[in-house]
PDB file of C-alpha atoms in Angstrom:
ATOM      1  CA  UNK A   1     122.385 123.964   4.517  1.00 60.00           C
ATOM      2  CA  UNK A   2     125.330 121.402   4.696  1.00 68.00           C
ATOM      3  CA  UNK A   3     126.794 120.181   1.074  1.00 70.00           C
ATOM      4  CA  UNK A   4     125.296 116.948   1.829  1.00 74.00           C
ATOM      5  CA  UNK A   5     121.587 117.765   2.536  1.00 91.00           C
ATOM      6  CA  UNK A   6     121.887 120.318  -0.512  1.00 93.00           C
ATOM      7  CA  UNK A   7     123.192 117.350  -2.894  1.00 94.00           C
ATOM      8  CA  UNK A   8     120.209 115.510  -1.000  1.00 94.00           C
ATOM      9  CA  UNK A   9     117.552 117.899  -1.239  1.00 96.00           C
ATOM     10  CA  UNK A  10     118.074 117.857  -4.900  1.00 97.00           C
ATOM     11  CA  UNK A  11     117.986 113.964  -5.870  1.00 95.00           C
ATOM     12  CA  UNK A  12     114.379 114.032  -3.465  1.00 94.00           C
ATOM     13  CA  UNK A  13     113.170 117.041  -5.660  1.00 96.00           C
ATOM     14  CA  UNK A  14     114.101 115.577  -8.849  1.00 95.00           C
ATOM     15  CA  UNK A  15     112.999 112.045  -8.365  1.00 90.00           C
ATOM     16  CA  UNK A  16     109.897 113.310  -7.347  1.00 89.00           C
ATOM     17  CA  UNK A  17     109.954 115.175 -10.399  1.00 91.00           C
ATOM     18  CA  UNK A  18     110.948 112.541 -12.555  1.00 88.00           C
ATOM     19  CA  UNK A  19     108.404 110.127 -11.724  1.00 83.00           C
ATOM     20  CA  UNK A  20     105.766 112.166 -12.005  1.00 82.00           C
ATOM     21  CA  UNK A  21     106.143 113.998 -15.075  1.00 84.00           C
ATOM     22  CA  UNK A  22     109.281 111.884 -16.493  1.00 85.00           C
ATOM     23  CA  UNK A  23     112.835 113.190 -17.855  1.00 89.00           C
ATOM     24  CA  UNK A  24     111.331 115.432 -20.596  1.00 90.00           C
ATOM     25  CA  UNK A  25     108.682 116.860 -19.364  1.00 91.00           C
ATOM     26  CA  UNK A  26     111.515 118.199 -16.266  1.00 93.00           C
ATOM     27  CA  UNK A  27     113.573 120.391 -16.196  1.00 96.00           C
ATOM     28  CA  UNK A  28     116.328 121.263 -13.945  1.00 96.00           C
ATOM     29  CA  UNK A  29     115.453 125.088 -13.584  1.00 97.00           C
ATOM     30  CA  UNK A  30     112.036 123.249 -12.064  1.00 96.00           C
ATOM     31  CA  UNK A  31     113.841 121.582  -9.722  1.00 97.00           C
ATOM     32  CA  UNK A  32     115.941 124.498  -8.531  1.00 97.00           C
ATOM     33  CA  UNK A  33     112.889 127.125  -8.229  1.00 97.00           C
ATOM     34  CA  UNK A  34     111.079 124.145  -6.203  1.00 96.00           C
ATOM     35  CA  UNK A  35     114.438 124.047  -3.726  1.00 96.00           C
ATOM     36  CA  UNK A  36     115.206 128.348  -3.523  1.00 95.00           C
ATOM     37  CA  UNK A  37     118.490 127.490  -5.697  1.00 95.00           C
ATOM     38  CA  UNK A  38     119.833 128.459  -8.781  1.00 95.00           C
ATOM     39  CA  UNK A  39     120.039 126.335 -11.451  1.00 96.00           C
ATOM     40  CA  UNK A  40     124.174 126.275 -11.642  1.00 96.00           C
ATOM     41  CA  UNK A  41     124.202 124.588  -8.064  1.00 96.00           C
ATOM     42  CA  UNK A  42     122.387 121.447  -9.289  1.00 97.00           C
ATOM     43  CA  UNK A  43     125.073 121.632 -11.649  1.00 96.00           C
ATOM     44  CA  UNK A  44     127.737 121.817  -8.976  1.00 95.00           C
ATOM     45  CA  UNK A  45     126.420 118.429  -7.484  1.00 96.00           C
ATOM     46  CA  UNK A  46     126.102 116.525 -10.854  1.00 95.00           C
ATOM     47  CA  UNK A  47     127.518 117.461 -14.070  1.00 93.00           C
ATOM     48  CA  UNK A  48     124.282 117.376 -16.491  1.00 94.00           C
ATOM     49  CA  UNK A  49     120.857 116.233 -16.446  1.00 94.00           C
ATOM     50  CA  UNK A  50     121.508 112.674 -17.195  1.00 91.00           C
ATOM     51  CA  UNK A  51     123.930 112.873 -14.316  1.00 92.00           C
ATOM     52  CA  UNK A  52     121.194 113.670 -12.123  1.00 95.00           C
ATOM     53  CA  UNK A  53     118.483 111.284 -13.579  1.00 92.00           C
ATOM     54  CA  UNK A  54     120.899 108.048 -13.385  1.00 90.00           C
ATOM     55  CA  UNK A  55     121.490 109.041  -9.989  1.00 93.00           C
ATOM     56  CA  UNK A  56     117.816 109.612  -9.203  1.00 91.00           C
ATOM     57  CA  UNK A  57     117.355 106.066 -11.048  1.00 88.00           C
ATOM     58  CA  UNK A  58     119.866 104.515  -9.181  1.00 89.00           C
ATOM     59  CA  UNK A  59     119.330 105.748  -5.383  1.00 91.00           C
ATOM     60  CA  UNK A  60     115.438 105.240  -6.477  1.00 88.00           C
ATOM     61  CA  UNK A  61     115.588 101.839  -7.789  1.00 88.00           C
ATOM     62  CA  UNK A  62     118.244 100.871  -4.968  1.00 92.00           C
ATOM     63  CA  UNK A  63     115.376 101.588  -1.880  1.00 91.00           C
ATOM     64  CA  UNK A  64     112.779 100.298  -3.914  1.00 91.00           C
ATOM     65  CA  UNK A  65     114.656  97.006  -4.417  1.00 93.00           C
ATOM     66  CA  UNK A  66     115.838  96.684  -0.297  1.00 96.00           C
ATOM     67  CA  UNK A  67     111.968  97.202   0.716  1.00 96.00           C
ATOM     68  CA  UNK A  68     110.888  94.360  -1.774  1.00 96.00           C
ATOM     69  CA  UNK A  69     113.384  92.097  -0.667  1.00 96.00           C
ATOM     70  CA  UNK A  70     112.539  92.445   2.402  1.00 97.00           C
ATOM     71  CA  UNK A  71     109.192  91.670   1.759  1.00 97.00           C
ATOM     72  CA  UNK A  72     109.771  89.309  -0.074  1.00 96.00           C
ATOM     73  CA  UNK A  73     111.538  87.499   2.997  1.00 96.00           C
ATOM     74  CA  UNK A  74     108.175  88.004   5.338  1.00 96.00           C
ATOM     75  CA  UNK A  75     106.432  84.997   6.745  1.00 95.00           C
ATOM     76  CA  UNK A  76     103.780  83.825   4.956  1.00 95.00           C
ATOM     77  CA  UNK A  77     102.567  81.970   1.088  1.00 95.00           C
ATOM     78  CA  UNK A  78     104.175  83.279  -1.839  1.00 95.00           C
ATOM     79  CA  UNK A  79     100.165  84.174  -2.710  1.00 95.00           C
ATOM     80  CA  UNK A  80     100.660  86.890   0.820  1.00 96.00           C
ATOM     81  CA  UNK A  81     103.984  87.928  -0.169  1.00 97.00           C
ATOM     82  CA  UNK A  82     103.221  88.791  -3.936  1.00 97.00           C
ATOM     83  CA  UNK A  83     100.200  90.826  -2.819  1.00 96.00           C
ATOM     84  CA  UNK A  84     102.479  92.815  -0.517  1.00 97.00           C
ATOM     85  CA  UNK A  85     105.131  93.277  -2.449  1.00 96.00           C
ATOM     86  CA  UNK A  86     102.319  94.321  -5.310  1.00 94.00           C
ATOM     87  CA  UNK A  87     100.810  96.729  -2.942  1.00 93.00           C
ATOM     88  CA  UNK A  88     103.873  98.394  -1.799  1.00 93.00           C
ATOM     89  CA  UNK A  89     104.664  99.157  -5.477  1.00 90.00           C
ATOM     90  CA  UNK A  90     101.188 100.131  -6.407  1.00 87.00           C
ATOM     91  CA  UNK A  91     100.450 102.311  -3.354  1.00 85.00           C
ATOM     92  CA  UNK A  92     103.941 103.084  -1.751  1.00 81.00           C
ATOM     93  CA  UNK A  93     106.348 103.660  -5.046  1.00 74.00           C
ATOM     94  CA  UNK A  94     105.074 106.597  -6.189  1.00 70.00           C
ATOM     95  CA  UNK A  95     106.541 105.022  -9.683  1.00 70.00           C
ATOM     96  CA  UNK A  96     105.281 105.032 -13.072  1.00 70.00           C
ATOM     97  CA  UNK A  97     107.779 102.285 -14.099  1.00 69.00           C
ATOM     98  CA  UNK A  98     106.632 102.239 -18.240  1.00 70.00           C
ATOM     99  CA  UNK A  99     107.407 105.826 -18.266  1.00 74.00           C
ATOM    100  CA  UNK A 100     110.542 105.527 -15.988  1.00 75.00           C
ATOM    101  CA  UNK A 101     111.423 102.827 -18.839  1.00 74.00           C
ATOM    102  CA  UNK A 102     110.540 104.299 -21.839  1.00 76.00           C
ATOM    103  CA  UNK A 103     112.626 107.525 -20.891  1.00 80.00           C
ATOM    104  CA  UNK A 104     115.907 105.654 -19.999  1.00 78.00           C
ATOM    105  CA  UNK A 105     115.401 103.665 -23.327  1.00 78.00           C
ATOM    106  CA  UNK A 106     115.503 107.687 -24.786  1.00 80.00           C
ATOM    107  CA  UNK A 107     117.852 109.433 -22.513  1.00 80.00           C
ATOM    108  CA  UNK A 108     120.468 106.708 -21.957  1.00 77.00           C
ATOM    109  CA  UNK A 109     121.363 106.145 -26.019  1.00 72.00           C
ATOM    110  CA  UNK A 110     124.272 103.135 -25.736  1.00 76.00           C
ATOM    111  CA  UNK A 111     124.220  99.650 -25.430  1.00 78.00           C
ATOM    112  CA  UNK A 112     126.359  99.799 -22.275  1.00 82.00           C
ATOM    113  CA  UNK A 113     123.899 102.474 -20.068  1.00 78.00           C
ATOM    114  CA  UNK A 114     121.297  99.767 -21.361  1.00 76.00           C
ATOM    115  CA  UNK A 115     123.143  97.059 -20.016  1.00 81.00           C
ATOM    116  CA  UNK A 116     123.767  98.812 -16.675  1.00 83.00           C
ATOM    117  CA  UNK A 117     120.082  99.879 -16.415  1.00 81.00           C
ATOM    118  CA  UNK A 118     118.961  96.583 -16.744  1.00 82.00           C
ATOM    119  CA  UNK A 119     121.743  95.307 -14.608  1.00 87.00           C
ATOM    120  CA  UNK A 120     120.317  97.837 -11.819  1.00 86.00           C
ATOM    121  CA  UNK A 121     116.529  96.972 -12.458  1.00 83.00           C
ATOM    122  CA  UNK A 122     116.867  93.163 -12.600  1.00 87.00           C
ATOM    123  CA  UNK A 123     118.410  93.496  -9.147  1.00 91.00           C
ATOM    124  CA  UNK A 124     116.018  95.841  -7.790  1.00 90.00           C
ATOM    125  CA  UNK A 125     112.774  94.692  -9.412  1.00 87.00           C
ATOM    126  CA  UNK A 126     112.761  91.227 -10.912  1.00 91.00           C
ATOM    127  CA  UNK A 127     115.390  89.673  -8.412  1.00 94.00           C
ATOM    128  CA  UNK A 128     112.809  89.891  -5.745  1.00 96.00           C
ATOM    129  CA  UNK A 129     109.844  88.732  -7.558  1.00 96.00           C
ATOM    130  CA  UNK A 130     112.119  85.984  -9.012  1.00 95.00           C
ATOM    131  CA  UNK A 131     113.295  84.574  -5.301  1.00 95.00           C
ATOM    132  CA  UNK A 132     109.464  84.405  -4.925  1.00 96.00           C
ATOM    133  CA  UNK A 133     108.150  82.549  -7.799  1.00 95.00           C
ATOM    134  CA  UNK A 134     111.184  80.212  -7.070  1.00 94.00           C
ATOM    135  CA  UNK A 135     108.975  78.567  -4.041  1.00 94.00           C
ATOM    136  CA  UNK A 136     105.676  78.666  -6.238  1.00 93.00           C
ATOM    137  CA  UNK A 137     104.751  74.643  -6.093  1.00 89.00           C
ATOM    138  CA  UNK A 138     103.610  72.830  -9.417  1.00 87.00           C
ATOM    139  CA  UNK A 139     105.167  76.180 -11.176  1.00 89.00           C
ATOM    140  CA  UNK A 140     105.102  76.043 -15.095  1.00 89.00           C
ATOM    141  CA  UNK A 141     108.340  74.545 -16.348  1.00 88.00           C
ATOM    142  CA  UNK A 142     107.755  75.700 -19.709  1.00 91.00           C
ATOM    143  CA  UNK A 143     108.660  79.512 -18.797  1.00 91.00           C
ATOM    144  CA  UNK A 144     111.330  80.736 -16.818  1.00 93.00           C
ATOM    145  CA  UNK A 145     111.398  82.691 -13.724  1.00 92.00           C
ATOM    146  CA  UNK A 146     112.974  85.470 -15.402  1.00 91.00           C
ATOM    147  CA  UNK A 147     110.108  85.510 -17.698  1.00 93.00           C
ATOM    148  CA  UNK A 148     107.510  85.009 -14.787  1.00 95.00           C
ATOM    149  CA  UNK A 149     108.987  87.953 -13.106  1.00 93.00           C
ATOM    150  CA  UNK A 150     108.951  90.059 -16.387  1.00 91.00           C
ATOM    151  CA  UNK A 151     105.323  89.711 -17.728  1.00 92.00           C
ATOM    152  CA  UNK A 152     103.844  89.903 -13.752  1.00 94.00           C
ATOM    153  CA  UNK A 153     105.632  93.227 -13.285  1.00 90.00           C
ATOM    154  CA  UNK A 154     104.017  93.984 -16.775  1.00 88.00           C
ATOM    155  CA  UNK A 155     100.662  93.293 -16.118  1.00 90.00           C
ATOM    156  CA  UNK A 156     101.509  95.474 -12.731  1.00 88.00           C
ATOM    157  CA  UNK A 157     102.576  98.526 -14.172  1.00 84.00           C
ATOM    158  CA  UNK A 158      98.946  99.112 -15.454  1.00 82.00           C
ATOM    159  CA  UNK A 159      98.613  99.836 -11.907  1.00 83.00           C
ATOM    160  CA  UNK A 160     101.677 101.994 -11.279  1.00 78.00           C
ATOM    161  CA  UNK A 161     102.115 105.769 -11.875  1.00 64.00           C
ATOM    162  CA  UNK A 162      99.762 108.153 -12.822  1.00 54.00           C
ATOM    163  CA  UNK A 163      96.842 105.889 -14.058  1.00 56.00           C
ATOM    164  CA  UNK A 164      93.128 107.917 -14.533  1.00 54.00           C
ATOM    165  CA  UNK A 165      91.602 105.094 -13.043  1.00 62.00           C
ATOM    166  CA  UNK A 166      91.612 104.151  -9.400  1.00 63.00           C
ATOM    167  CA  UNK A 167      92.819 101.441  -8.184  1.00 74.00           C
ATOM    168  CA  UNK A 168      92.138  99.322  -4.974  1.00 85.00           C
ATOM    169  CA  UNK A 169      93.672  97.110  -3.058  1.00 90.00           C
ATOM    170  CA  UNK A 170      91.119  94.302  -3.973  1.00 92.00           C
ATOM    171  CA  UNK A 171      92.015  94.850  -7.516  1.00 91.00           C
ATOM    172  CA  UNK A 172      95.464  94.286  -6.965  1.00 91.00           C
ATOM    173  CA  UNK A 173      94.819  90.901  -4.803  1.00 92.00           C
ATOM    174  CA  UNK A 174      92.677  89.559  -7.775  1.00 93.00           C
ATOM    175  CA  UNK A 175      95.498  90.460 -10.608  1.00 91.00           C
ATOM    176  CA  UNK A 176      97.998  88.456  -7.795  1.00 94.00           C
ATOM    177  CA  UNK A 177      95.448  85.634  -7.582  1.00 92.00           C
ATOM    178  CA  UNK A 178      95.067  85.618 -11.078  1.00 93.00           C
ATOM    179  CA  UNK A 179      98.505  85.237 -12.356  1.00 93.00           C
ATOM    180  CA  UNK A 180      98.866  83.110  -9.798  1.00 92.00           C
ATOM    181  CA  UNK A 181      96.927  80.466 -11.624  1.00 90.00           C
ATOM    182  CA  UNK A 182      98.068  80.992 -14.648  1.00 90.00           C
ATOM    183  CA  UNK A 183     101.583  79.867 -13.887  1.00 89.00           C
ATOM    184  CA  UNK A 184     100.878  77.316 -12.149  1.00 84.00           C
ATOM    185  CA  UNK A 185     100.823  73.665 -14.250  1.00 76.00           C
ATOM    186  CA  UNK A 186      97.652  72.207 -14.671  1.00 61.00           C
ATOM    187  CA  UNK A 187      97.725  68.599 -12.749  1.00 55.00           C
ATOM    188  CA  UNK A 188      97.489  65.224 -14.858  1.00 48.00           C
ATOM    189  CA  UNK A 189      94.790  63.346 -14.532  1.00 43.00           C
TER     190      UNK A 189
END
């Protein structure tokens, strides 16, 4: 196997990994049993577990982010747009974004990998939502986008990961149609 489909291999083992049992619960001699390689070569390819998890968080966080901007840019209401760009997260991500969260609050200890993270999440997962809300008429002027962005992807990440209850589709519509309403300003009579 070529250097780069090795270095490959690994960041699709260990993000699967990752966000499905988070950064503790992994380890890297998993990851190299599930590939056929010893431990030391993950090593090779990034010098330490955190290495390989900010990588993982990065490349991760990157596609996730290019798929909901684009999305985000489809024809139709911001209503059509939010429910696709829920849906894709939901059913496509494969992400359990509270844990993802809560371990890079644990792993990543200083102010500055905080900063970056957040940097790198705003980008890939509020940015989009953000450029959405944006074109939501009679929006609330008393919160801010930012805001907007940041309690919706709350209430969505009830719906993300490895939740014991199953979710549909419709569900995720209604929680869209929902919020919806509730940033919206209520009209003066």
């Amino acid at each position: 196997m070529a250097t780069k489909d090795v270095r490959q291999a690994i960041l699709t083992t260990a993000t699967s990994y990752f966000m499905r049992t988070g950064y503790t619960s992994t380890s890297t001699r998993q990851i190299a049993d599930q590939l056929g390689i010893k431990q030391p070569v993950i090593y090779y390819y990034f010098k330490n577990k955190i290495n390989l998890y900010r990588e993982v968080l990065t490349s991760y966080s990157q596609a996730i982010g290019q798929e909901l901007a684009e999305i985000s840019q489809i024809s139709g209401t911001v209503e059509e747009r939010l429910i696709a760009m829920s849906l894709y997260l939901v059913n496509e991500s494969h992400i359990n974004l509270g844990q993802m969260m809560h371990d890079t609050m644990a792993v990543f200890g200083n102010e500055a990998d905080h900063a970056e993270m957040f940097r790198m999440w705003h980008q890939s997962y509020f940015a989009p939502f953000e450029r959405v809300f944006a074109e939501v008429k009679n929006v609330r002027t008393d919160i801010t986008l930012s805001n907007i962005s940041r309690h919706f992807l709350r209430i969505l990440t009830a719906y993300l990961g490895d939740s014991h209850m199953p979710t549909s589709d419709q569900e995720i519509i209604e929680t869209v149609q929902i919020f919806m309403r509730g940033i919206s300003a209520l009209e003066e009579k």
